[in-house]
mmCIF file of C-alpha atoms in Angstrom:
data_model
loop_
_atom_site.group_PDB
_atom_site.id
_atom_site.type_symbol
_atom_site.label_atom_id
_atom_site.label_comp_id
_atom_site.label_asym_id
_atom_site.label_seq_id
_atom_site.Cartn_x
_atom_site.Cartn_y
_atom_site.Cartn_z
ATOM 1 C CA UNK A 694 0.000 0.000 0.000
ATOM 2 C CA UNK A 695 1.434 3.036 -0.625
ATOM 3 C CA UNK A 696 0.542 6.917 0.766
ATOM 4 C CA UNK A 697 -1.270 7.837 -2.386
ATOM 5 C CA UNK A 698 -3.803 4.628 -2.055
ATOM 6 C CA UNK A 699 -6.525 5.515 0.341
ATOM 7 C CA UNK A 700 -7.081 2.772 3.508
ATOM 8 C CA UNK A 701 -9.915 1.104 4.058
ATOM 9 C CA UNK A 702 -11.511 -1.352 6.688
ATOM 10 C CA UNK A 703 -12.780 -4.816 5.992
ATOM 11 C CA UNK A 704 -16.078 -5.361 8.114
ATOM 12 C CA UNK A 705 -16.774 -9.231 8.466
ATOM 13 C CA UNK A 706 -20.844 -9.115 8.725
ATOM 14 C CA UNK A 707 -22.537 -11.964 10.984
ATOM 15 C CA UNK A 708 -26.135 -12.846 10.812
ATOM 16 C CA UNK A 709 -27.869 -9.614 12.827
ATOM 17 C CA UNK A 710 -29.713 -11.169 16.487
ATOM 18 C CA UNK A 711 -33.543 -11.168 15.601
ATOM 19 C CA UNK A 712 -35.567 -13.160 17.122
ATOM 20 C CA UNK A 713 -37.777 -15.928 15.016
ATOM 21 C CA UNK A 714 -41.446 -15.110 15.382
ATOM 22 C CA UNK A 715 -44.439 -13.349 13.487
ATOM 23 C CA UNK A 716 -43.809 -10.008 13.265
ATOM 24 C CA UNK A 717 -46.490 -7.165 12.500
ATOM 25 C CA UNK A 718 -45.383 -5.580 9.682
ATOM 26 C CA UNK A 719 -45.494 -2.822 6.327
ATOM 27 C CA UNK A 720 -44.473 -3.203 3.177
ATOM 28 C CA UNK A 721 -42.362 -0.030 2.366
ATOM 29 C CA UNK A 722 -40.380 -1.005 -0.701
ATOM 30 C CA UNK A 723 -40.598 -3.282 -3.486
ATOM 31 C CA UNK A 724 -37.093 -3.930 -5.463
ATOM 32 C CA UNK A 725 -37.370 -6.295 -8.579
ATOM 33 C CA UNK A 726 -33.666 -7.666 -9.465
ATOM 34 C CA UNK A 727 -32.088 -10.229 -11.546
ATOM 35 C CA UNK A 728 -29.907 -13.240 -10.185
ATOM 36 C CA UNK A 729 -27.956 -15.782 -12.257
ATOM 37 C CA UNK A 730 -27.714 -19.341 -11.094
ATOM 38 C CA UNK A 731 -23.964 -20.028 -10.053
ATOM 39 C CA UNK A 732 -24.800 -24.068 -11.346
ATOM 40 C CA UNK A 733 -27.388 -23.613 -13.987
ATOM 41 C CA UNK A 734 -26.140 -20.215 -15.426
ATOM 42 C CA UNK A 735 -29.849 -19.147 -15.999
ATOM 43 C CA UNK A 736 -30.633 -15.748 -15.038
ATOM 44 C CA UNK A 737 -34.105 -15.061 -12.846
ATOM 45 C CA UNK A 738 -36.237 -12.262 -12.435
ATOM 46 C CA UNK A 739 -36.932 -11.265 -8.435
ATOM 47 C CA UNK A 740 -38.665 -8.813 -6.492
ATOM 48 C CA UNK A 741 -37.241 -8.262 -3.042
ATOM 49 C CA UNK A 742 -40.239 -7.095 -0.823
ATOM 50 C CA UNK A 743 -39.112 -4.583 2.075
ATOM 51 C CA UNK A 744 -40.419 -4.332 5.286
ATOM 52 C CA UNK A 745 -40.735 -1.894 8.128
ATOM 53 C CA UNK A 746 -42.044 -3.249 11.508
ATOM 54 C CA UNK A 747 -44.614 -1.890 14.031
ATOM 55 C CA UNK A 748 -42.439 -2.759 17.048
ATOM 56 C CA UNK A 749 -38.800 -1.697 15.595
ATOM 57 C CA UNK A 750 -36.121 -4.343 16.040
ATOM 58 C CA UNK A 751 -32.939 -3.126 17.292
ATOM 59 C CA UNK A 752 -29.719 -4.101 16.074
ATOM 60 C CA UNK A 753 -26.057 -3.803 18.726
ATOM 61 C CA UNK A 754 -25.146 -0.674 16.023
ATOM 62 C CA UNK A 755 -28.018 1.308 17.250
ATOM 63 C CA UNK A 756 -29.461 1.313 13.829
ATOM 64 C CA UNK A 757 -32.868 -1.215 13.112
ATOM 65 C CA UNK A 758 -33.853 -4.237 11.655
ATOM 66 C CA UNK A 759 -35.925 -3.948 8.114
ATOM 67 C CA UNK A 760 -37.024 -7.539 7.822
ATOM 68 C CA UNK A 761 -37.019 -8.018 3.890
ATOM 69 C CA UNK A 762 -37.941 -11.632 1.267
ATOM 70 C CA UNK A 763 -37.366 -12.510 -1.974
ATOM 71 C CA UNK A 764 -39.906 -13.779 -4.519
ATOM 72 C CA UNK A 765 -39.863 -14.829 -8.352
ATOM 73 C CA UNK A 766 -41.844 -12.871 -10.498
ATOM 74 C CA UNK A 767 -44.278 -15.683 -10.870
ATOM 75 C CA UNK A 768 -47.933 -14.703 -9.970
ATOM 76 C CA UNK A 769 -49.951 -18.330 -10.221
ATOM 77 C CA UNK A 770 -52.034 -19.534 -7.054
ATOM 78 C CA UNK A 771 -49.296 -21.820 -5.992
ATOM 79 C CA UNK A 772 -46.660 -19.137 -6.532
ATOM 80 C CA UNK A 773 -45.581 -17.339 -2.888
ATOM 81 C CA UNK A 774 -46.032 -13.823 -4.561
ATOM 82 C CA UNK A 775 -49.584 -14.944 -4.650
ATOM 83 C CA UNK A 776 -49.645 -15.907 -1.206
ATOM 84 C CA UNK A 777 -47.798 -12.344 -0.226
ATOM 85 C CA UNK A 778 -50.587 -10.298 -2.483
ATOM 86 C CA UNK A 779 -53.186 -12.194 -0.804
ATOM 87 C CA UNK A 780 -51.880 -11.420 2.970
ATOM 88 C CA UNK A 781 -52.089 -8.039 1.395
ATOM 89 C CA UNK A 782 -54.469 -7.397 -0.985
ATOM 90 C CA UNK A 783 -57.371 -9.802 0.419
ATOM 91 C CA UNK A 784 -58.379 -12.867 -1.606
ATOM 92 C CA UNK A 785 -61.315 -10.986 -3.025
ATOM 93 C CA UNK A 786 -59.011 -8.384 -4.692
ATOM 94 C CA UNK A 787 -56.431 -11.141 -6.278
ATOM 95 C CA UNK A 788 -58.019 -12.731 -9.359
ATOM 96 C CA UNK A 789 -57.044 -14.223 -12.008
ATOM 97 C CA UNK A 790 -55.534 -11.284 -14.704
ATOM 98 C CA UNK A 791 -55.487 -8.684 -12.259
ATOM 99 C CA UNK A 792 -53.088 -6.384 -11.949
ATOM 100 C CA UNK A 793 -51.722 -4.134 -9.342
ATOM 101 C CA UNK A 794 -49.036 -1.042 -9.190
ATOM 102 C CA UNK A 795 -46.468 -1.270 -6.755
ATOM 103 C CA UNK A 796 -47.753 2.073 -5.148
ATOM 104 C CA UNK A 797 -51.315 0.059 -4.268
ATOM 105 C CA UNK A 798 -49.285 -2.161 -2.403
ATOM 106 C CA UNK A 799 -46.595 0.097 -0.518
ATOM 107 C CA UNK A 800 -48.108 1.068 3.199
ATOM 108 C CA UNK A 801 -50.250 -2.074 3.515
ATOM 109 C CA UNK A 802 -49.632 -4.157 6.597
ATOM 110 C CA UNK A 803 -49.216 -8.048 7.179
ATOM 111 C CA UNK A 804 -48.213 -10.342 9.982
ATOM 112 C CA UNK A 805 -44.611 -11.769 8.808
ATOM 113 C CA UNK A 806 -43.268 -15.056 9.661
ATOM 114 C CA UNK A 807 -39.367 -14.153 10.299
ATOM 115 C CA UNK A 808 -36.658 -17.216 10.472
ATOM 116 C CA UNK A 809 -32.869 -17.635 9.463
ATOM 117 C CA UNK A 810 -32.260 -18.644 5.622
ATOM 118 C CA UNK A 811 -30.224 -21.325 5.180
ATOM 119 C CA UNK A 812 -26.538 -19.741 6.499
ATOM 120 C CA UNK A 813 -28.332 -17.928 9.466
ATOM 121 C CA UNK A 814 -29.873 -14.472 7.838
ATOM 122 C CA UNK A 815 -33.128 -13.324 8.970
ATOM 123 C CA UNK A 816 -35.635 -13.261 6.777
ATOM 124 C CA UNK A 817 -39.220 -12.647 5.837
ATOM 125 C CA UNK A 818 -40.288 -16.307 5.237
ATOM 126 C CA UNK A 819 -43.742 -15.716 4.737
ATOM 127 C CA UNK A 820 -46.932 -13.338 5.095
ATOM 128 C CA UNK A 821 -50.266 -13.773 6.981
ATOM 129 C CA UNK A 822 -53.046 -11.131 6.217
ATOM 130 C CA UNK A 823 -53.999 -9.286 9.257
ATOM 131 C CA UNK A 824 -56.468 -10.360 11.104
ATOM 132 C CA UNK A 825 -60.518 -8.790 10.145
ATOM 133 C CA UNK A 826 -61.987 -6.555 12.413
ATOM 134 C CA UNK A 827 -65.909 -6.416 12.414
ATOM 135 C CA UNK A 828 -67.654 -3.835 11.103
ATOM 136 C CA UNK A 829 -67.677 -0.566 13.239
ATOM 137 C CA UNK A 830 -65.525 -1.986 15.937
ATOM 138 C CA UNK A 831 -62.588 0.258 16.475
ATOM 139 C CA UNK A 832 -60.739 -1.979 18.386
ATOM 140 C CA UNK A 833 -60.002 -5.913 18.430
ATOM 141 C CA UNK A 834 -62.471 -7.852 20.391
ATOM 142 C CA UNK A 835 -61.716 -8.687 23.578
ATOM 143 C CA UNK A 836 -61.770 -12.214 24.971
ATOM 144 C CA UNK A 837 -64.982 -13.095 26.919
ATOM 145 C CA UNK A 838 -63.630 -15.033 30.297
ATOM 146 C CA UNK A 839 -65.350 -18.258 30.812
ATOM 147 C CA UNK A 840 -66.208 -18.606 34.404
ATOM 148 C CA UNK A 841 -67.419 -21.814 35.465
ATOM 149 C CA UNK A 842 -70.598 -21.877 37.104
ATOM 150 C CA UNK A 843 -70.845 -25.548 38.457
ATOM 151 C CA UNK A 844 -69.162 -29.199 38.362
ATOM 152 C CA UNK A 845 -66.131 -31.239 39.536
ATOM 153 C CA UNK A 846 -63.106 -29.127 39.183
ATOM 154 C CA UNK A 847 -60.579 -31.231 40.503
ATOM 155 C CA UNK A 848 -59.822 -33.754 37.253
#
């Protein structure tokens, strides 16, 4: 290295501490890419689907957690891009031949199911629509305790 070659760091990144569980969370970006297969040399289309979470997750940097997953561009009912615009969108909404703009999508919320990939990465493994509230209630219901009013108690 000489004086007129500017230094720099290496960084060795480990798999960030987040805790697997179902997350409640909003889609805030939507990044389609391209990846080649290292073995099969074929090049795929993806989306990467970004996430913000209700309850931030912290990180030891100070900075937070944006959960993200990757889909294929493929849109059948079998497909998990279906399964994501469905948590999102409501079964009613995702027929067959529609279509929907990004910007309908960004801002919509979902429950996400976040696990390690296979070398330890968090990751948005899948999406659960949020749960239906009925109409005119402004909050979720609240459980009705069960009080038992006679009987044998003891089994």
């Amino acid at each position: 290295m000489t004086d007129q070659e500017p230094e720099f760091v290496f960084m060795v990144d480990s798999p960030p501490e987040v805790e697997p569980g179902v997350y409640i969370g909003t889609l805030i970006g939507l990044r389609p890419f391209e990846f080649t297969d290292p073995q099969t040399q074929e090049t795929k289309r993806l989306i990467e689907w970004q996430f913000g979470t209700e309850i931030p997750i912290p990180l030891p940097d100070g900075t937070f957690y944006e959960p993200s997953g990757v889909t294929s561009m493929a849109t059948g009912p079998k497909s998990k891009a279906f399964a994501w615009l469905v948590a999102l969108l409501g079964p009613a909404a995702v027929t067959p031949s529609a279509q929907f703009r990004a910007s309908v999508l960004i801002g919509r919320q979902a429950q996400l199911t976040i696990g390690p990939d296979k070398k330890g990465w968090p990751k948005v493994q899948g999406l659960t629509a949020m749960p239906v509230r009925p109409v005119g209630a402004t909050r979720p219901m609240e459980a009705a305790a069960v009080v038992p009013t006679s009987g044998n108690f003891d089994d």
